[in-house]
Amino acid sequence: NFHPDDLKTLDDIKRIPFTTKQIIQENIARYKERYHTTKGIQYVTTGGSAGIPLGFFEEKYVAMAREIAFIYRLWERAGYRIGDKRVVIRGKDIKGAKNGAYSCVLPIRRELRLSLNCMTDERLSVYIKMINDYRAPFIHAFPSSITILADYIKRKRVAPFPFLKAILVGSENLYDWQKELIEDVFGCRVYSWYGHSEKAVLAGGCEEHGHYHIFPEYGIVELIDSDGNQVTQRGCSGEIVATGFNNYVTPFIRYRTMDIGVVGAEQCSCGRNYPILEKIEGRLQELLVSNDNRLIPISSLNMHNTLFDNIRQFQFYQERKGEVDLNLVRAGSYSEQDDIHIRREISEKLGNSMRLNLKYLDKIPQTSSGKFRLLVQKLPVKYNDK
């Protein structure tokens, strides 16, 4: 019951029903049929990190060109300029590498690309030499991949890179403990941004504060509670709903992202008159579910302390309400005392309504895109702000 002519102000968009991943997936053929041509479009799939895979159509080349323009503009906050060299640590398969190599240099793009596949201590030592030889002022990475490198440098007491100006991270939620570790090890700022493959919302970290500025020319962002009502009070959290301006083939209109954000201040001292998200609490699939149906953000567990000094990697895994497995890849120095301390401290943070099981693995599995997920959530999580 809504006609495009009814859209007179931005508030009128709230009269349009929400769109979900499931709705788009079930009607994807109709989106393609209504577009004026089938030429110059491509089918894109997301990683399904929220537990729901999604495929959609977008304009070939055009969509990515717009995206890159926004990302470069965002990176300018960190001092990046087009043509600056950077190290890229963001995927298992390296485009441009020959015979399955784990690294390659792309001279035209001014990039040294390093694979996330099997990031062992032996390979990380080789990567560090390559980074030192390439001397790029910027590293572009997943938060999880640069965290692994930072942990190695700290453990091995390797000298950091003196030529480094900034670390640029995206495509995953950046947790406070990760940011503290990365900045401490590399001695430079970490700049993060929030967005998705759907290209319906983009927000960049402020260089003066820790919050995120939403790009209003990229799309409209709303926050809603579990009943679909608007969340506007500063400090309150809600599900992020996005209306993107960049996809004319599969328009994402009032799209429920399944991500949780926190309303920020109305203004920022940096001078940008952009809407502000105080922080991104992560996806619904980054929340633990307790016995009493409490939702526990994985970010609240704050893993950056000496508790994990003898751990190479860790990952939470939940498939039963009120119970979570903590998978650990142990270092050779790991002892029974580490077991006791980890169990005690994490259990205290989780509370009495969550049982913690420690399990030991040889390695943590990666996603198809090479990411290391901090939480593998098998339960259907529904946001409940009550």
GROMACS .gro file of C-alpha atoms in nm:
model
  386
    1ASN     CA    1   0.000   0.000   0.000
    2PHE     CA    2   0.287   0.236  -0.075
    3HIS     CA    3   0.354   0.420  -0.400
    4PRO     CA    4   0.685   0.593  -0.479
    5ASP     CA    5   0.495   0.919  -0.521
    6ASP     CA    6   0.404   0.894  -0.151
    7LEU     CA    7   0.768   0.951  -0.057
    8LYS     CA    8   0.780   1.322   0.027
    9THR     CA    9   1.025   1.323   0.321
   10LEU     CA   10   1.277   1.078   0.465
   11ASP     CA   11   1.033   0.996   0.743
   12ASP     CA   12   0.789   0.859   0.485
   13ILE     CA   13   1.022   0.564   0.428
   14LYS     CA   14   0.910   0.428   0.765
   15ARG     CA   15   0.575   0.346   0.607
   16ILE     CA   16   0.743   0.080   0.392
   17PRO     CA   17   0.756  -0.273   0.542
   18PHE     CA   18   1.089  -0.421   0.640
   19THR     CA   19   1.288  -0.639   0.401
   20THR     CA   20   1.473  -0.949   0.521
   21LYS     CA   21   1.730  -1.186   0.374
   22GLN     CA   22   1.459  -1.449   0.337
   23ILE     CA   23   1.225  -1.215   0.147
   24ILE     CA   24   1.500  -1.118  -0.096
   25GLN     CA   25   1.609  -1.478  -0.147
   26GLU     CA   26   1.252  -1.596  -0.216
   27ASN     CA   27   1.189  -1.316  -0.469
   28ILE     CA   28   1.528  -1.285  -0.635
   29ALA     CA   29   1.392  -1.382  -0.979
   30ARG     CA   30   1.136  -1.099  -0.961
   31TYR     CA   31   1.411  -0.848  -0.886
   32LYS     CA   32   1.596  -0.958  -1.197
   33GLU     CA   33   1.281  -0.954  -1.414
   34ARG     CA   34   1.185  -0.598  -1.319
   35TYR     CA   35   1.529  -0.455  -1.405
   36HIS     CA   36   1.540  -0.298  -1.751
   37THR     CA   37   1.815  -0.526  -1.884
   38THR     CA   38   1.999  -0.847  -1.800
   39LYS     CA   39   2.322  -0.715  -1.949
   40GLY     CA   40   2.590  -0.580  -1.724
   41ILE     CA   41   2.460  -0.738  -1.405
   42GLN     CA   42   2.615  -1.006  -1.188
   43TYR     CA   43   2.501  -1.244  -0.915
   44VAL     CA   44   2.672  -1.195  -0.578
   45THR     CA   45   2.659  -1.422  -0.274
   46THR     CA   46   2.739  -1.336   0.086
   47GLY     CA   47   2.930  -1.555   0.328
   48GLY     CA   48   2.621  -1.646   0.528
   49SER     CA   49   2.791  -1.550   0.854
   50ALA     CA   50   2.452  -1.480   1.010
   51GLY     CA   51   2.346  -1.837   0.936
   52ILE     CA   52   2.133  -1.732   0.637
   53PRO     CA   53   2.304  -1.740   0.295
   54LEU     CA   54   2.203  -1.464   0.056
   55GLY     CA   55   2.242  -1.410  -0.316
   56PHE     CA   56   2.144  -1.099  -0.511
   57PHE     CA   57   2.206  -0.912  -0.837
   58GLU     CA   58   2.401  -0.590  -0.879
   59GLU     CA   59   2.549  -0.387  -1.164
   60LYS     CA   60   2.875  -0.542  -1.275
   61TYR     CA   61   3.179  -0.316  -1.227
   62VAL     CA   62   2.963  -0.015  -1.138
   63ALA     CA   63   2.870  -0.135  -0.788
   64MET     CA   64   3.230  -0.216  -0.696
   65ALA     CA   65   3.360   0.110  -0.845
   66ARG     CA   66   3.123   0.306  -0.622
   67GLU     CA   67   3.224   0.095  -0.323
   68ILE     CA   68   3.596   0.150  -0.379
   69ALA     CA   69   3.540   0.526  -0.409
   70PHE     CA   70   3.369   0.533  -0.070
   71ILE     CA   71   3.636   0.313   0.090
   72TYR     CA   72   3.920   0.531  -0.041
   73ARG     CA   73   3.742   0.837   0.090
   74LEU     CA   74   3.710   0.667   0.426
   75TRP     CA   75   4.080   0.570   0.431
   76GLU     CA   76   4.177   0.934   0.378
   77ARG     CA   77   4.103   0.978   0.749
   78ALA     CA   78   4.406   0.758   0.817
   79GLY     CA   79   4.626   0.952   0.575
   80TYR     CA   80   4.592   0.706   0.288
   81ARG     CA   81   4.612   0.839  -0.067
   82ILE     CA   82   4.544   0.652  -0.389
   83GLY     CA   83   4.872   0.501  -0.501
   84ASP     CA   84   5.012   0.445  -0.152
   85LYS     CA   85   5.154   0.097  -0.097
   86ARG     CA   86   4.969  -0.141   0.132
   87VAL     CA   87   4.990  -0.497   0.258
   88VAL     CA   88   4.663  -0.691   0.218
   89ILE     CA   89   4.590  -0.983   0.456
   90ARG     CA   90   4.228  -1.068   0.375
   91GLY     CA   91   4.176  -1.401   0.199
   92LYS     CA   92   4.286  -1.762   0.168
   93ASP     CA   93   4.322  -1.756  -0.210
   94ILE     CA   94   4.547  -1.484  -0.350
   95LYS     CA   95   4.430  -1.335  -0.678
   96GLY     CA   96   4.730  -1.291  -0.902
   97ALA     CA   97   4.941  -1.556  -0.728
   98LYS     CA   98   5.079  -1.839  -0.940
   99ASN     CA   99   5.057  -2.210  -0.862
  100GLY     CA  100   4.872  -2.162  -0.536
  101ALA     CA  101   5.139  -1.939  -0.383
  102TYR     CA  102   5.070  -1.779  -0.046
  103SER     CA  103   5.178  -1.431  -0.151
  104CYS     CA  104   5.222  -1.203  -0.447
  105VAL     CA  105   5.301  -0.842  -0.532
  106LEU     CA  106   5.063  -0.654  -0.762
  107PRO     CA  107   5.268  -0.358  -0.892
  108ILE     CA  108   4.975  -0.179  -1.058
  109ARG     CA  109   4.767  -0.193  -0.740
  110ARG     CA  110   5.072  -0.126  -0.522
  111GLU     CA  111   4.983  -0.423  -0.302
  112LEU     CA  112   5.161  -0.706  -0.129
  113ARG     CA  113   4.898  -0.977  -0.079
  114LEU     CA  114   4.942  -1.242   0.189
  115SER     CA  115   4.722  -1.550   0.224
  116LEU     CA  116   4.537  -1.633   0.544
  117ASN     CA  117   4.567  -2.002   0.464
  118CYS     CA  118   4.750  -2.184   0.744
  119MET     CA  119   4.894  -1.888   0.937
  120THR     CA  120   5.153  -2.089   1.129
  121ASP     CA  121   5.444  -1.938   1.321
  122GLU     CA  122   5.677  -2.051   1.044
  123ARG     CA  123   5.476  -1.874   0.775
  124LEU     CA  124   5.423  -1.563   0.988
  125SER     CA  125   5.799  -1.526   1.024
  126VAL     CA  126   5.826  -1.526   0.644
  127TYR     CA  127   5.542  -1.274   0.616
  128ILE     CA  128   5.717  -1.038   0.857
  129LYS     CA  129   6.031  -1.041   0.642
  130MET     CA  130   5.822  -0.972   0.331
  131ILE     CA  131   5.642  -0.683   0.502
  132ASN     CA  132   5.975  -0.534   0.610
  133ASP     CA  133   6.113  -0.565   0.258
  134TYR     CA  134   5.801  -0.413   0.097
  135ARG     CA  135   5.783  -0.122   0.347
  136ALA     CA  136   5.419  -0.030   0.289
  137PRO     CA  137   5.283   0.241   0.521
  138PHE     CA  138   4.941   0.070   0.548
  139ILE     CA  139   4.814  -0.279   0.627
  140HIS     CA  140   4.462  -0.368   0.508
  141ALA     CA  141   4.329  -0.673   0.693
  142PHE     CA  142   4.049  -0.856   0.865
  143PRO     CA  143   4.055  -0.782   1.241
  144SER     CA  144   4.107  -1.155   1.302
  145SER     CA  145   4.404  -1.183   1.065
  146ILE     CA  146   4.593  -0.879   1.195
  147THR     CA  147   4.523  -0.999   1.551
  148ILE     CA  148   4.702  -1.327   1.473
  149LEU     CA  149   5.001  -1.135   1.335
  150ALA     CA  150   5.004  -0.898   1.634
  151ASP     CA  151   4.992  -1.191   1.876
  152TYR     CA  152   5.289  -1.355   1.700
  153ILE     CA  153   5.495  -1.034   1.710
  154LYS     CA  154   5.420  -0.990   2.079
  155ARG     CA  155   5.502  -1.352   2.166
  156LYS     CA  156   5.825  -1.362   1.967
  157ARG     CA  157   5.927  -1.008   2.069
  158VAL     CA  158   5.971  -0.913   1.703
  159ALA     CA  159   6.047  -0.548   1.632
  160PRO     CA  160   5.737  -0.375   1.488
  161PHE     CA  161   5.739  -0.201   1.150
  162PRO     CA  162   5.869   0.159   1.194
  163PHE     CA  163   5.735   0.267   0.853
  164LEU     CA  164   5.374   0.178   0.935
  165LYS     CA  165   5.125   0.468   0.950
  166ALA     CA  166   4.794   0.288   1.009
  167ILE     CA  167   4.609  -0.044   1.013
  168LEU     CA  168   4.289  -0.050   0.804
  169VAL     CA  169   4.039  -0.317   0.913
  170GLY     CA  170   3.692  -0.413   0.795
  171SER     CA  171   3.456  -0.700   0.700
  172GLU     CA  172   3.443  -0.822   1.061
  173ASN     CA  173   3.350  -0.662   1.390
  174LEU     CA  174   3.653  -0.507   1.563
  175TYR     CA  175   3.646  -0.586   1.934
  176ASP     CA  176   3.795  -0.351   2.193
  177TRP     CA  177   4.052  -0.607   2.307
  178GLN     CA  178   4.165  -0.659   1.947
  179LYS     CA  179   4.208  -0.286   1.890
  180GLU     CA  180   4.409  -0.248   2.211
  181LEU     CA  181   4.638  -0.537   2.118
  182ILE     CA  182   4.693  -0.423   1.758
  183GLU     CA  183   4.766  -0.060   1.849
  184ASP     CA  184   4.994  -0.165   2.133
  185VAL     CA  185   5.199  -0.400   1.914
  186PHE     CA  186   5.224  -0.192   1.597
  187GLY     CA  187   5.241   0.150   1.763
  188CYS     CA  188   4.994   0.311   1.521
  189ARG     CA  189   4.622   0.379   1.494
  190VAL     CA  190   4.366   0.121   1.384
  191TYR     CA  191   4.094   0.255   1.152
  192SER     CA  192   3.784   0.042   1.113
  193TRP     CA  193   3.462   0.064   0.917
  194TYR     CA  194   3.126  -0.109   0.913
  195GLY     CA  195   2.953  -0.236   0.601
  196HIS     CA  196   2.845  -0.551   0.416
  197SER     CA  197   2.852  -0.726   0.082
  198GLU     CA  198   2.494  -0.603   0.034
  199LYS     CA  199   2.630  -0.245   0.017
  200ALA     CA  200   2.328  -0.097   0.195
  201VAL     CA  201   2.513   0.078   0.479
  202LEU     CA  202   2.862   0.215   0.535
  203ALA     CA  203   3.000   0.379   0.848
  204GLY     CA  204   3.359   0.479   0.913
  205GLY     CA  205   3.547   0.505   1.239
  206CYS     CA  206   3.613   0.862   1.351
  207GLU     CA  207   3.982   0.956   1.369
  208GLU     CA  208   3.919   1.164   1.682
  209HIS     CA  209   3.682   0.932   1.868
  210GLY     CA  210   3.596   0.563   1.877
  211HIS     CA  211   3.248   0.587   1.727
  212TYR     CA  212   3.129   0.543   1.368
  213HIS     CA  213   3.005   0.810   1.124
  214ILE     CA  214   2.733   0.685   0.887
  215PHE     CA  215   2.770   0.798   0.524
  216PRO     CA  216   2.428   0.956   0.450
  217GLU     CA  217   2.499   0.963   0.077
  218TYR     CA  218   2.552   0.585   0.086
  219GLY     CA  219   2.220   0.497   0.251
  220ILE     CA  220   1.968   0.561   0.526
  221VAL     CA  221   2.019   0.387   0.861
  222GLU     CA  222   1.758   0.321   1.130
  223LEU     CA  223   1.780   0.134   1.458
  224ILE     CA  224   1.478  -0.067   1.573
  225ASP     CA  225   1.383  -0.265   1.882
  226SER     CA  226   1.250  -0.622   1.884
  227ASP     CA  227   0.898  -0.494   1.806
  228GLY     CA  228   1.011  -0.288   1.506
  229ASN     CA  229   0.988   0.048   1.686
  230GLN     CA  230   1.246   0.320   1.627
  231VAL     CA  231   1.538   0.340   1.871
  232THR     CA  232   1.665   0.699   1.894
  233GLN     CA  233   1.787   0.754   2.251
  234ARG     CA  234   2.161   0.786   2.291
  235GLY     CA  235   2.325   0.478   2.438
  236CYS     CA  236   2.038   0.246   2.349
  237SER     CA  237   2.095  -0.048   2.116
  238GLY     CA  238   1.885  -0.179   1.831
  239GLU     CA  239   1.896  -0.381   1.512
  240ILE     CA  240   2.042  -0.186   1.220
  241VAL     CA  241   1.798  -0.136   0.931
  242ALA     CA  242   1.948  -0.001   0.608
  243THR     CA  243   1.818   0.147   0.284
  244GLY     CA  244   2.098   0.154   0.029
  245PHE     CA  245   2.137   0.397  -0.260
  246ASN     CA  246   2.383   0.195  -0.469
  247ASN     CA  247   2.201  -0.110  -0.601
  248TYR     CA  248   1.936  -0.053  -0.867
  249VAL     CA  249   1.901  -0.421  -0.957
  250THR     CA  250   1.826  -0.557  -0.610
  251PRO     CA  251   1.733  -0.252  -0.403
  252PHE     CA  252   1.776  -0.306  -0.030
  253ILE     CA  253   1.494  -0.102   0.122
  254ARG     CA  254   1.450  -0.105   0.500
  255TYR     CA  255   1.670  -0.411   0.507
  256ARG     CA  256   1.707  -0.584   0.844
  257THR     CA  257   2.080  -0.647   0.866
  258MET     CA  258   2.071  -0.865   1.180
  259ASP     CA  259   2.348  -0.642   1.320
  260ILE     CA  260   2.320  -0.459   1.651
  261GLY     CA  261   2.430  -0.096   1.684
  262VAL     CA  262   2.421   0.165   1.960
  263VAL     CA  263   2.280   0.517   1.909
  264GLY     CA  264   2.553   0.781   1.931
  265ALA     CA  265   2.564   1.153   2.004
  266GLU     CA  266   2.395   1.405   1.777
  267GLN     CA  267   2.720   1.587   1.698
  268CYS     CA  268   3.092   1.512   1.690
  269SER     CA  269   3.380   1.750   1.759
  270CYS     CA  270   3.547   1.636   1.434
  271GLY     CA  271   3.298   1.858   1.250
  272ARG     CA  272   3.116   1.598   1.041
  273ASN     CA  273   2.741   1.638   1.041
  274TYR     CA  274   2.686   1.266   0.991
  275PRO     CA  275   2.463   1.036   1.197
  276ILE     CA  276   2.667   0.855   1.463
  277LEU     CA  277   2.671   0.497   1.584
  278GLU     CA  278   2.843   0.481   1.923
  279LYS     CA  279   2.956   0.127   1.849
  280ILE     CA  280   2.871  -0.189   1.660
  281GLU     CA  281   2.791  -0.469   1.902
  282GLY     CA  282   2.807  -0.726   1.625
  283ARG     CA  283   2.571  -0.960   1.450
  284LEU     CA  284   2.291  -1.146   1.617
  285GLN     CA  285   2.506  -1.453   1.555
  286GLU     CA  286   2.776  -1.294   1.774
  287LEU     CA  287   2.553  -1.317   2.081
  288LEU     CA  288   2.551  -1.607   2.326
  289VAL     CA  289   2.216  -1.733   2.456
  290SER     CA  290   2.195  -1.818   2.827
  291ASN     CA  291   1.954  -2.056   3.003
  292ASP     CA  292   1.735  -1.762   3.104
  293ASN     CA  293   1.737  -1.628   2.744
  294ARG     CA  294   1.982  -1.347   2.817
  295LEU     CA  295   2.182  -1.240   2.514
  296ILE     CA  296   2.552  -1.201   2.597
  297PRO     CA  297   2.762  -1.003   2.343
  298ILE     CA  298   3.084  -1.187   2.274
  299SER     CA  299   3.256  -0.847   2.289
  300SER     CA  300   3.170  -0.817   2.660
  301LEU     CA  301   3.406  -1.101   2.751
  302ASN     CA  302   3.713  -0.882   2.679
  303MET     CA  303   3.984  -1.134   2.592
  304HIS     CA  304   4.283  -0.900   2.599
  305ASN     CA  305   4.475  -0.990   2.914
  306THR     CA  306   4.743  -1.230   3.037
  307LEU     CA  307   4.479  -1.502   3.067
  308PHE     CA  308   4.546  -1.606   2.706
  309ASP     CA  309   4.925  -1.571   2.701
  310ASN     CA  310   4.963  -1.947   2.647
  311ILE     CA  311   4.687  -1.972   2.385
  312ARG     CA  312   4.757  -1.945   2.011
  313GLN     CA  313   4.393  -1.915   1.901
  314PHE     CA  314   4.048  -1.953   2.051
  315GLN     CA  315   3.688  -1.969   1.936
  316PHE     CA  316   3.351  -1.998   2.108
  317TYR     CA  317   3.101  -2.250   1.975
  318GLN     CA  318   2.736  -2.272   2.084
  319GLU     CA  319   2.470  -2.519   1.974
  320ARG     CA  320   2.274  -2.555   2.301
  321LYS     CA  321   2.110  -2.279   2.503
  322GLY     CA  322   2.293  -2.209   2.829
  323GLU     CA  323   2.608  -2.393   2.722
  324VAL     CA  324   2.912  -2.286   2.520
  325ASP     CA  325   3.233  -2.457   2.412
  326LEU     CA  326   3.557  -2.260   2.420
  327ASN     CA  327   3.787  -2.418   2.162
  328LEU     CA  328   4.154  -2.358   2.238
  329VAL     CA  329   4.472  -2.401   2.036
  330ARG     CA  330   4.731  -2.434   2.312
  331ALA     CA  331   5.094  -2.324   2.311
  332GLY     CA  332   5.364  -2.559   2.435
  333SER     CA  333   5.380  -2.364   2.761
  334TYR     CA  334   5.011  -2.425   2.840
  335SER     CA  335   4.956  -2.586   3.181
  336GLU     CA  336   4.680  -2.703   3.411
  337GLN     CA  337   4.693  -2.364   3.583
  338ASP     CA  338   4.592  -2.199   3.256
  339ASP     CA  339   4.292  -2.432   3.245
  340ILE     CA  340   4.189  -2.329   3.594
  341HIS     CA  341   4.233  -1.954   3.536
  342ILE     CA  342   4.052  -1.951   3.200
  343ARG     CA  343   3.760  -2.152   3.330
  344ARG     CA  344   3.724  -1.932   3.641
  345GLU     CA  345   3.749  -1.591   3.472
  346ILE     CA  346   3.535  -1.665   3.167
  347SER     CA  347   3.270  -1.840   3.380
  348GLU     CA  348   3.250  -1.532   3.605
  349LYS     CA  349   3.186  -1.311   3.301
  350LEU     CA  350   2.927  -1.547   3.156
  351GLY     CA  351   2.730  -1.583   3.480
  352ASN     CA  352   2.555  -1.877   3.643
  353SER     CA  353   2.311  -1.932   3.356
  354MET     CA  354   2.585  -2.034   3.112
  355ARG     CA  355   2.796  -2.349   3.131
  356LEU     CA  356   3.150  -2.332   2.989
  357ASN     CA  357   3.326  -2.633   2.833
  358LEU     CA  358   3.694  -2.617   2.738
  359LYS     CA  359   3.795  -2.814   2.428
  360TYR     CA  360   4.134  -2.844   2.262
  361LEU     CA  361   4.194  -2.829   1.886
  362ASP     CA  362   4.502  -2.839   1.665
  363LYS     CA  363   4.370  -2.544   1.465
  364ILE     CA  364   4.067  -2.317   1.436
  365PRO     CA  365   3.878  -2.362   1.106
  366GLN     CA  366   3.839  -2.064   0.874
  367THR     CA  367   3.535  -1.957   0.676
  368SER     CA  368   3.538  -1.992   0.297
  369SER     CA  369   3.661  -1.631   0.271
  370GLY     CA  370   3.945  -1.692   0.515
  371LYS     CA  371   3.796  -1.527   0.823
  372PHE     CA  372   3.836  -1.661   1.175
  373ARG     CA  373   3.503  -1.628   1.354
  374LEU     CA  374   3.525  -1.558   1.725
  375LEU     CA  375   3.186  -1.724   1.779
  376VAL     CA  376   3.021  -2.000   1.579
  377GLN     CA  377   2.656  -1.966   1.678
  378LYS     CA  378   2.430  -2.255   1.574
  379LEU     CA  379   2.121  -2.134   1.761
  380PRO     CA  380   1.858  -1.913   1.595
  381VAL     CA  381   1.912  -1.587   1.782
  382LYS     CA  382   1.631  -1.332   1.802
  383TYR     CA  383   1.710  -0.982   1.923
  384ASN     CA  384   1.532  -0.907   2.250
  385ASP     CA  385   1.584  -0.563   2.401
  386LYS     CA  386   1.337  -0.616   2.683
   0.00000   0.00000   0.00000
